[in-house]
């Protein structure tokens, strides 16, 4: 078990966004997190690495309890790669500098080690020819692949993807999803918030459907997509799939 969540609640003012969420994630498991906008998916993801501090409940990562008062929270967070919808690359840095920044800044790698790792990751992303380019000269799909490479440079135990294709033009979605498929096939533990239902069905070991801050249904991809039980799940899938 790499992540365990007990009775997680999150309020923003009076708004109850996460309601007694329980979740377990096993090593090398790919979780697809689906549901309507505003259901709490992204907030759950951000709570997993304490970018958002839970109002109540417990989160354990590799047996360690995450606590915002814990001085090791930054070290724990370094083991979780997070990729966002809007890339968040540093515009004044080259692609290679974006990838090497965190490993060198945290002391994980020397500059030479980080540069070597960046080259390997850029080859993996099929973007080695862009290593000296600046983000403004890249397409959306290229930026997102660089964002993934940057997260992988820290050699995380867990990758969190927050709707990483939703800001991309349709023709660029496939190139990013292919990278994520390769990561899943190579055994990366992943939680993926996505509206790409075909991707979730194909890649996820387990699919969680969220609505109104509650995990309403979970099961294998086949169980949730082909034989949903919860009325909310059935209603949601009827709108996004051709049932």
PDB file of C-alpha atoms in Angstrom:
ATOM      1  CA  UNK A   1       0.000   0.000   0.000  1.00  0.00           C
ATOM      2  CA  UNK A   2       1.533   3.309  -1.060  1.00  0.00           C
ATOM      3  CA  UNK A   3      -1.331   5.658  -0.042  1.00  0.00           C
ATOM      4  CA  UNK A   4      -4.061   5.281   2.560  1.00  0.00           C
ATOM      5  CA  UNK A   5      -6.725   7.940   3.138  1.00  0.00           C
ATOM      6  CA  UNK A   6      -9.081   7.809   6.129  1.00  0.00           C
ATOM      7  CA  UNK A   7     -12.222   9.949   6.500  1.00  0.00           C
ATOM      8  CA  UNK A   8     -10.822  12.877   4.530  1.00  0.00           C
ATOM      9  CA  UNK A   9     -12.840  16.087   4.699  1.00  0.00           C
ATOM     10  CA  UNK A  10     -12.108  19.435   3.089  1.00  0.00           C
ATOM     11  CA  UNK A  11     -14.040  22.660   3.512  1.00  0.00           C
ATOM     12  CA  UNK A  12     -13.539  25.913   1.625  1.00  0.00           C
ATOM     13  CA  UNK A  13     -15.387  28.277   3.956  1.00  0.00           C
ATOM     14  CA  UNK A  14     -18.882  26.787   4.290  1.00  0.00           C
ATOM     15  CA  UNK A  15     -18.488  24.659   1.155  1.00  0.00           C
ATOM     16  CA  UNK A  16     -17.978  20.967   2.007  1.00  0.00           C
ATOM     17  CA  UNK A  17     -15.861  19.791  -0.942  1.00  0.00           C
ATOM     18  CA  UNK A  18     -14.644  16.361   0.263  1.00  0.00           C
ATOM     19  CA  UNK A  19     -16.876  14.252   2.493  1.00  0.00           C
ATOM     20  CA  UNK A  20     -15.384  11.377   4.519  1.00  0.00           C
ATOM     21  CA  UNK A  21     -13.308  10.089   1.599  1.00  0.00           C
ATOM     22  CA  UNK A  22     -11.583   6.732   2.126  1.00  0.00           C
ATOM     23  CA  UNK A  23      -9.023   5.592  -0.423  1.00  0.00           C
ATOM     24  CA  UNK A  24      -6.237   3.040  -0.732  1.00  0.00           C
ATOM     25  CA  UNK A  25      -3.696   3.002  -3.552  1.00  0.00           C
ATOM     26  CA  UNK A  26      -1.412   0.036  -4.110  1.00  0.00           C
ATOM     27  CA  UNK A  27       2.055   0.247  -5.599  1.00  0.00           C
ATOM     28  CA  UNK A  28       2.048   0.132  -9.441  1.00  0.00           C
ATOM     29  CA  UNK A  29      -1.725   0.691  -9.506  1.00  0.00           C
ATOM     30  CA  UNK A  30      -3.269   3.174 -11.933  1.00  0.00           C
ATOM     31  CA  UNK A  31      -6.359   4.926 -10.561  1.00  0.00           C
ATOM     32  CA  UNK A  32      -8.700   6.756 -12.934  1.00  0.00           C
ATOM     33  CA  UNK A  33     -10.675   9.468 -11.135  1.00  0.00           C
ATOM     34  CA  UNK A  34     -13.771  10.535 -13.075  1.00  0.00           C
ATOM     35  CA  UNK A  35     -16.875  12.569 -12.398  1.00  0.00           C
ATOM     36  CA  UNK A  36     -18.582  15.870 -13.180  1.00  0.00           C
ATOM     37  CA  UNK A  37     -16.782  19.199 -12.796  1.00  0.00           C
ATOM     38  CA  UNK A  38     -16.872  20.458  -9.217  1.00  0.00           C
ATOM     39  CA  UNK A  39     -17.131  16.980  -7.710  1.00  0.00           C
ATOM     40  CA  UNK A  40     -13.896  17.282  -5.683  1.00  0.00           C
ATOM     41  CA  UNK A  41     -11.522  15.290  -7.895  1.00  0.00           C
ATOM     42  CA  UNK A  42      -8.807  17.929  -8.186  1.00  0.00           C
ATOM     43  CA  UNK A  43      -9.132  18.861  -4.515  1.00  0.00           C
ATOM     44  CA  UNK A  44      -8.620  15.226  -3.545  1.00  0.00           C
ATOM     45  CA  UNK A  45      -5.506  15.076  -5.709  1.00  0.00           C
ATOM     46  CA  UNK A  46      -4.124  18.273  -4.163  1.00  0.00           C
ATOM     47  CA  UNK A  47      -4.821  16.973  -0.655  1.00  0.00           C
ATOM     48  CA  UNK A  48      -2.805  13.819  -1.366  1.00  0.00           C
ATOM     49  CA  UNK A  49       0.402  15.870  -1.502  1.00  0.00           C
ATOM     50  CA  UNK A  50      -0.791  18.576   0.926  1.00  0.00           C
ATOM     51  CA  UNK A  51      -0.970  21.336  -1.665  1.00  0.00           C
ATOM     52  CA  UNK A  52      -4.357  21.671   0.009  1.00  0.00           C
ATOM     53  CA  UNK A  53      -4.437  21.019   3.740  1.00  0.00           C
ATOM     54  CA  UNK A  54      -7.303  18.681   4.693  1.00  0.00           C
ATOM     55  CA  UNK A  55      -9.830  20.022   7.193  1.00  0.00           C
ATOM     56  CA  UNK A  56      -9.940  16.630   8.897  1.00  0.00           C
ATOM     57  CA  UNK A  57      -8.969  13.031   8.264  1.00  0.00           C
ATOM     58  CA  UNK A  58      -5.672  11.249   7.739  1.00  0.00           C
ATOM     59  CA  UNK A  59      -3.420  10.629   4.761  1.00  0.00           C
ATOM     60  CA  UNK A  60      -0.584   8.106   4.897  1.00  0.00           C
ATOM     61  CA  UNK A  61       2.111   7.892   2.227  1.00  0.00           C
ATOM     62  CA  UNK A  62       4.313   4.803   2.397  1.00  0.00           C
ATOM     63  CA  UNK A  63       3.266   4.394   6.015  1.00  0.00           C
ATOM     64  CA  UNK A  64       4.095   7.983   6.999  1.00  0.00           C
ATOM     65  CA  UNK A  65       1.284  10.222   8.136  1.00  0.00           C
ATOM     66  CA  UNK A  66       1.169  13.485   6.230  1.00  0.00           C
ATOM     67  CA  UNK A  67       0.870  16.403   8.578  1.00  0.00           C
ATOM     68  CA  UNK A  68       1.271  20.024   7.561  1.00  0.00           C
ATOM     69  CA  UNK A  69       3.180  20.608  10.810  1.00  0.00           C
ATOM     70  CA  UNK A  70       5.597  17.799   9.988  1.00  0.00           C
ATOM     71  CA  UNK A  71       9.002  19.219   9.063  1.00  0.00           C
ATOM     72  CA  UNK A  72       9.492  16.346   6.582  1.00  0.00           C
ATOM     73  CA  UNK A  73       6.422  17.206   4.489  1.00  0.00           C
ATOM     74  CA  UNK A  74       8.619  18.698   1.758  1.00  0.00           C
ATOM     75  CA  UNK A  75      10.731  15.542   1.610  1.00  0.00           C
ATOM     76  CA  UNK A  76       7.609  13.383   1.362  1.00  0.00           C
ATOM     77  CA  UNK A  77       6.176  15.688  -1.307  1.00  0.00           C
ATOM     78  CA  UNK A  78       9.342  15.256  -3.388  1.00  0.00           C
ATOM     79  CA  UNK A  79       8.316  11.613  -3.859  1.00  0.00           C
ATOM     80  CA  UNK A  80       5.023  12.643  -5.470  1.00  0.00           C
ATOM     81  CA  UNK A  81       5.160  14.050  -8.988  1.00  0.00           C
ATOM     82  CA  UNK A  82       2.307  16.381  -9.881  1.00  0.00           C
ATOM     83  CA  UNK A  83       1.354  17.456 -13.396  1.00  0.00           C
ATOM     84  CA  UNK A  84      -1.247  20.180 -13.855  1.00  0.00           C
ATOM     85  CA  UNK A  85      -3.662  21.236 -16.565  1.00  0.00           C
ATOM     86  CA  UNK A  86      -1.637  24.378 -17.366  1.00  0.00           C
ATOM     87  CA  UNK A  87       1.964  23.098 -17.475  1.00  0.00           C
ATOM     88  CA  UNK A  88       3.501  25.683 -15.059  1.00  0.00           C
ATOM     89  CA  UNK A  89       6.876  25.648 -16.824  1.00  0.00           C
ATOM     90  CA  UNK A  90       9.303  28.472 -16.045  1.00  0.00           C
ATOM     91  CA  UNK A  91       9.232  30.652 -19.182  1.00  0.00           C
ATOM     92  CA  UNK A  92      12.702  32.168 -18.619  1.00  0.00           C
ATOM     93  CA  UNK A  93      14.376  28.730 -18.486  1.00  0.00           C
ATOM     94  CA  UNK A  94      15.164  26.346 -21.313  1.00  0.00           C
ATOM     95  CA  UNK A  95      13.466  22.957 -21.456  1.00  0.00           C
ATOM     96  CA  UNK A  96      16.553  21.260 -20.006  1.00  0.00           C
ATOM     97  CA  UNK A  97      16.851  23.854 -17.222  1.00  0.00           C
ATOM     98  CA  UNK A  98      13.186  23.318 -16.316  1.00  0.00           C
ATOM     99  CA  UNK A  99      13.837  19.585 -15.920  1.00  0.00           C
ATOM    100  CA  UNK A 100      17.098  19.871 -13.952  1.00  0.00           C
ATOM    101  CA  UNK A 101      16.010  22.621 -11.543  1.00  0.00           C
ATOM    102  CA  UNK A 102      14.296  20.553  -8.825  1.00  0.00           C
ATOM    103  CA  UNK A 103      16.830  17.672  -8.640  1.00  0.00           C
ATOM    104  CA  UNK A 104      19.751  20.135  -8.284  1.00  0.00           C
ATOM    105  CA  UNK A 105      17.932  22.549  -5.966  1.00  0.00           C
ATOM    106  CA  UNK A 106      16.977  19.768  -3.533  1.00  0.00           C
ATOM    107  CA  UNK A 107      20.423  18.166  -3.663  1.00  0.00           C
ATOM    108  CA  UNK A 108      19.042  14.950  -5.122  1.00  0.00           C
ATOM    109  CA  UNK A 109      21.467  15.146  -8.061  1.00  0.00           C
ATOM    110  CA  UNK A 110      24.573  17.035  -9.039  1.00  0.00           C
ATOM    111  CA  UNK A 111      24.239  19.296 -12.078  1.00  0.00           C
ATOM    112  CA  UNK A 112      25.992  16.680 -14.206  1.00  0.00           C
ATOM    113  CA  UNK A 113      23.711  13.872 -12.978  1.00  0.00           C
ATOM    114  CA  UNK A 114      20.608  16.008 -13.511  1.00  0.00           C
ATOM    115  CA  UNK A 115      21.705  16.921 -17.051  1.00  0.00           C
ATOM    116  CA  UNK A 116      22.252  13.248 -17.929  1.00  0.00           C
ATOM    117  CA  UNK A 117      18.844  12.331 -16.529  1.00  0.00           C
ATOM    118  CA  UNK A 118      17.214  15.189 -18.454  1.00  0.00           C
ATOM    119  CA  UNK A 119      18.655  13.880 -21.723  1.00  0.00           C
ATOM    120  CA  UNK A 120      17.264  10.400 -21.016  1.00  0.00           C
ATOM    121  CA  UNK A 121      13.834  11.833 -20.173  1.00  0.00           C
ATOM    122  CA  UNK A 122      13.797  14.054 -23.259  1.00  0.00           C
ATOM    123  CA  UNK A 123      14.590  11.035 -25.428  1.00  0.00           C
ATOM    124  CA  UNK A 124      11.766   9.186 -23.698  1.00  0.00           C
ATOM    125  CA  UNK A 125       9.418  12.078 -24.548  1.00  0.00           C
ATOM    126  CA  UNK A 126      10.771  12.245 -28.126  1.00  0.00           C
ATOM    127  CA  UNK A 127      11.751  15.872 -27.493  1.00  0.00           C
ATOM    128  CA  UNK A 128      15.541  15.809 -27.310  1.00  0.00           C
ATOM    129  CA  UNK A 129      15.738  18.339 -30.143  1.00  0.00           C
ATOM    130  CA  UNK A 130      13.891  20.834 -27.893  1.00  0.00           C
ATOM    131  CA  UNK A 131      16.318  20.761 -24.952  1.00  0.00           C
ATOM    132  CA  UNK A 132      17.581  24.316 -25.573  1.00  0.00           C
ATOM    133  CA  UNK A 133      14.187  25.736 -26.541  1.00  0.00           C
ATOM    134  CA  UNK A 134      12.108  27.975 -24.289  1.00  0.00           C
ATOM    135  CA  UNK A 135       8.537  27.017 -23.318  1.00  0.00           C
ATOM    136  CA  UNK A 136       7.017  29.834 -25.400  1.00  0.00           C
ATOM    137  CA  UNK A 137       8.358  28.112 -28.529  1.00  0.00           C
ATOM    138  CA  UNK A 138       6.651  24.794 -27.764  1.00  0.00           C
ATOM    139  CA  UNK A 139       3.193  23.476 -28.611  1.00  0.00           C
ATOM    140  CA  UNK A 140       0.779  22.659 -25.791  1.00  0.00           C
ATOM    141  CA  UNK A 141       1.422  18.943 -26.174  1.00  0.00           C
ATOM    142  CA  UNK A 142       5.178  19.491 -26.037  1.00  0.00           C
ATOM    143  CA  UNK A 143       4.863  21.673 -22.935  1.00  0.00           C
ATOM    144  CA  UNK A 144       2.815  19.010 -21.191  1.00  0.00           C
ATOM    145  CA  UNK A 145       5.345  16.283 -22.036  1.00  0.00           C
ATOM    146  CA  UNK A 146       8.098  18.521 -20.637  1.00  0.00           C
ATOM    147  CA  UNK A 147       5.999  19.028 -17.486  1.00  0.00           C
ATOM    148  CA  UNK A 148       5.769  15.245 -17.129  1.00  0.00           C
ATOM    149  CA  UNK A 149       9.533  14.889 -17.685  1.00  0.00           C
ATOM    150  CA  UNK A 150      10.156  17.546 -15.036  1.00  0.00           C
ATOM    151  CA  UNK A 151       8.053  15.611 -12.511  1.00  0.00           C
ATOM    152  CA  UNK A 152       9.793  12.325 -13.417  1.00  0.00           C
ATOM    153  CA  UNK A 153      13.228  13.910 -12.892  1.00  0.00           C
ATOM    154  CA  UNK A 154      12.646  13.631  -9.130  1.00  0.00           C
ATOM    155  CA  UNK A 155      12.094   9.855  -9.520  1.00  0.00           C
ATOM    156  CA  UNK A 156       8.746   9.953  -7.695  1.00  0.00           C
ATOM    157  CA  UNK A 157       7.022   6.931  -6.202  1.00  0.00           C
ATOM    158  CA  UNK A 158       3.613   8.331  -7.182  1.00  0.00           C
ATOM    159  CA  UNK A 159       2.471  10.481 -10.121  1.00  0.00           C
ATOM    160  CA  UNK A 160      -0.614  12.693  -9.827  1.00  0.00           C
ATOM    161  CA  UNK A 161      -2.179  13.958 -13.078  1.00  0.00           C
ATOM    162  CA  UNK A 162      -4.803  16.675 -12.852  1.00  0.00           C
ATOM    163  CA  UNK A 163      -6.773  16.872 -16.134  1.00  0.00           C
ATOM    164  CA  UNK A 164      -3.502  17.227 -18.030  1.00  0.00           C
ATOM    165  CA  UNK A 165      -5.087  17.059 -21.493  1.00  0.00           C
ATOM    166  CA  UNK A 166      -8.083  19.353 -20.959  1.00  0.00           C
ATOM    167  CA  UNK A 167      -6.255  22.516 -22.090  1.00  0.00           C
ATOM    168  CA  UNK A 168      -4.798  20.883 -25.205  1.00  0.00           C
ATOM    169  CA  UNK A 169      -5.979  20.991 -28.789  1.00  0.00           C
ATOM    170  CA  UNK A 170      -7.511  17.623 -29.756  1.00  0.00           C
ATOM    171  CA  UNK A 171      -4.622  16.629 -32.036  1.00  0.00           C
ATOM    172  CA  UNK A 172      -2.158  17.052 -29.140  1.00  0.00           C
ATOM    173  CA  UNK A 173      -4.067  14.954 -26.614  1.00  0.00           C
ATOM    174  CA  UNK A 174      -2.892  11.633 -28.037  1.00  0.00           C
ATOM    175  CA  UNK A 175       0.824  12.383 -27.723  1.00  0.00           C
ATOM    176  CA  UNK A 176       0.441  13.161 -23.999  1.00  0.00           C
ATOM    177  CA  UNK A 177      -1.813  10.152 -23.319  1.00  0.00           C
ATOM    178  CA  UNK A 178       0.726   7.887 -25.045  1.00  0.00           C
ATOM    179  CA  UNK A 179       3.418   9.045 -22.621  1.00  0.00           C
ATOM    180  CA  UNK A 180       1.084   8.298 -19.705  1.00  0.00           C
ATOM    181  CA  UNK A 181       0.283   4.858 -21.128  1.00  0.00           C
ATOM    182  CA  UNK A 182       4.003   4.096 -21.317  1.00  0.00           C
ATOM    183  CA  UNK A 183       4.438   5.158 -17.681  1.00  0.00           C
ATOM    184  CA  UNK A 184       1.561   2.895 -16.631  1.00  0.00           C
ATOM    185  CA  UNK A 185       2.985  -0.024 -18.616  1.00  0.00           C
ATOM    186  CA  UNK A 186       6.344   0.504 -16.893  1.00  0.00           C
ATOM    187  CA  UNK A 187       4.795   0.179 -13.435  1.00  0.00           C
ATOM    188  CA  UNK A 188       4.416   3.790 -12.299  1.00  0.00           C
ATOM    189  CA  UNK A 189       1.821   4.271  -9.554  1.00  0.00           C
ATOM    190  CA  UNK A 190      -0.572   6.904 -10.887  1.00  0.00           C
ATOM    191  CA  UNK A 191      -3.745   8.770  -9.950  1.00  0.00           C
ATOM    192  CA  UNK A 192      -5.267  10.377 -13.024  1.00  0.00           C
ATOM    193  CA  UNK A 193      -8.105  12.910 -12.904  1.00  0.00           C
ATOM    194  CA  UNK A 194      -9.406  12.801 -16.452  1.00  0.00           C
ATOM    195  CA  UNK A 195     -12.303  13.450 -18.802  1.00  0.00           C
ATOM    196  CA  UNK A 196     -10.719  11.074 -21.337  1.00  0.00           C
ATOM    197  CA  UNK A 197     -13.001   8.100 -20.740  1.00  0.00           C
ATOM    198  CA  UNK A 198     -11.404   5.878 -23.396  1.00  0.00           C
ATOM    199  CA  UNK A 199      -8.015   6.411 -21.735  1.00  0.00           C
ATOM    200  CA  UNK A 200      -9.381   5.615 -18.271  1.00  0.00           C
ATOM    201  CA  UNK A 201     -11.072   2.484 -19.578  1.00  0.00           C
ATOM    202  CA  UNK A 202      -7.938   1.304 -21.338  1.00  0.00           C
ATOM    203  CA  UNK A 203      -5.266   2.137 -18.749  1.00  0.00           C
ATOM    204  CA  UNK A 204      -6.795   2.322 -15.255  1.00  0.00           C
ATOM    205  CA  UNK A 205      -6.647  -0.713 -12.983  1.00  0.00           C
ATOM    206  CA  UNK A 206      -9.386   0.861 -10.906  1.00  0.00           C
ATOM    207  CA  UNK A 207     -11.850   3.636 -11.691  1.00  0.00           C
ATOM    208  CA  UNK A 208     -13.371   5.887  -9.030  1.00  0.00           C
ATOM    209  CA  UNK A 209     -16.476   7.938  -9.794  1.00  0.00           C
ATOM    210  CA  UNK A 210     -16.849  11.069  -7.663  1.00  0.00           C
ATOM    211  CA  UNK A 211     -19.858  13.337  -7.255  1.00  0.00           C
ATOM    212  CA  UNK A 212     -20.479  16.050  -4.649  1.00  0.00           C
ATOM    213  CA  UNK A 213     -17.304  15.219  -2.733  1.00  0.00           C
ATOM    214  CA  UNK A 214     -18.120  11.520  -2.347  1.00  0.00           C
ATOM    215  CA  UNK A 215     -16.644   8.467  -4.072  1.00  0.00           C
ATOM    216  CA  UNK A 216     -19.973   7.091  -5.233  1.00  0.00           C
ATOM    217  CA  UNK A 217     -18.665   4.030  -7.069  1.00  0.00           C
ATOM    218  CA  UNK A 218     -15.397   2.225  -7.669  1.00  0.00           C
ATOM    219  CA  UNK A 219     -14.308  -0.924  -9.409  1.00  0.00           C
ATOM    220  CA  UNK A 220     -12.315  -2.179 -12.345  1.00  0.00           C
ATOM    221  CA  UNK A 221     -12.617  -0.154 -15.529  1.00  0.00           C
ATOM    222  CA  UNK A 222     -14.847  -2.855 -16.998  1.00  0.00           C
ATOM    223  CA  UNK A 223     -17.134  -2.878 -13.940  1.00  0.00           C
ATOM    224  CA  UNK A 224     -17.595   0.893 -13.787  1.00  0.00           C
ATOM    225  CA  UNK A 225     -17.867   1.585 -17.521  1.00  0.00           C
ATOM    226  CA  UNK A 226     -19.705  -1.536 -18.698  1.00  0.00           C
ATOM    227  CA  UNK A 227     -21.880  -2.290 -15.694  1.00  0.00           C
ATOM    228  CA  UNK A 228     -22.255   0.787 -13.443  1.00  0.00           C
ATOM    229  CA  UNK A 229     -24.500   0.299 -10.406  1.00  0.00           C
ATOM    230  CA  UNK A 230     -24.866   3.765  -8.896  1.00  0.00           C
ATOM    231  CA  UNK A 231     -27.575   5.976 -10.470  1.00  0.00           C
ATOM    232  CA  UNK A 232     -25.215   8.983 -10.417  1.00  0.00           C
ATOM    233  CA  UNK A 233     -22.566   6.994 -12.286  1.00  0.00           C
ATOM    234  CA  UNK A 234     -25.097   5.754 -14.823  1.00  0.00           C
ATOM    235  CA  UNK A 235     -26.378   9.295 -15.397  1.00  0.00           C
ATOM    236  CA  UNK A 236     -22.850  10.721 -15.782  1.00  0.00           C
ATOM    237  CA  UNK A 237     -21.674   8.018 -18.179  1.00  0.00           C
ATOM    238  CA  UNK A 238     -24.849   8.312 -20.259  1.00  0.00           C
ATOM    239  CA  UNK A 239     -23.855  11.943 -20.927  1.00  0.00           C
ATOM    240  CA  UNK A 240     -20.202  11.338 -21.764  1.00  0.00           C
ATOM    241  CA  UNK A 241     -20.454   7.977 -23.511  1.00  0.00           C
ATOM    242  CA  UNK A 242     -22.725   6.826 -26.317  1.00  0.00           C
ATOM    243  CA  UNK A 243     -24.920   4.448 -24.341  1.00  0.00           C
TER     244      UNK A 243
END
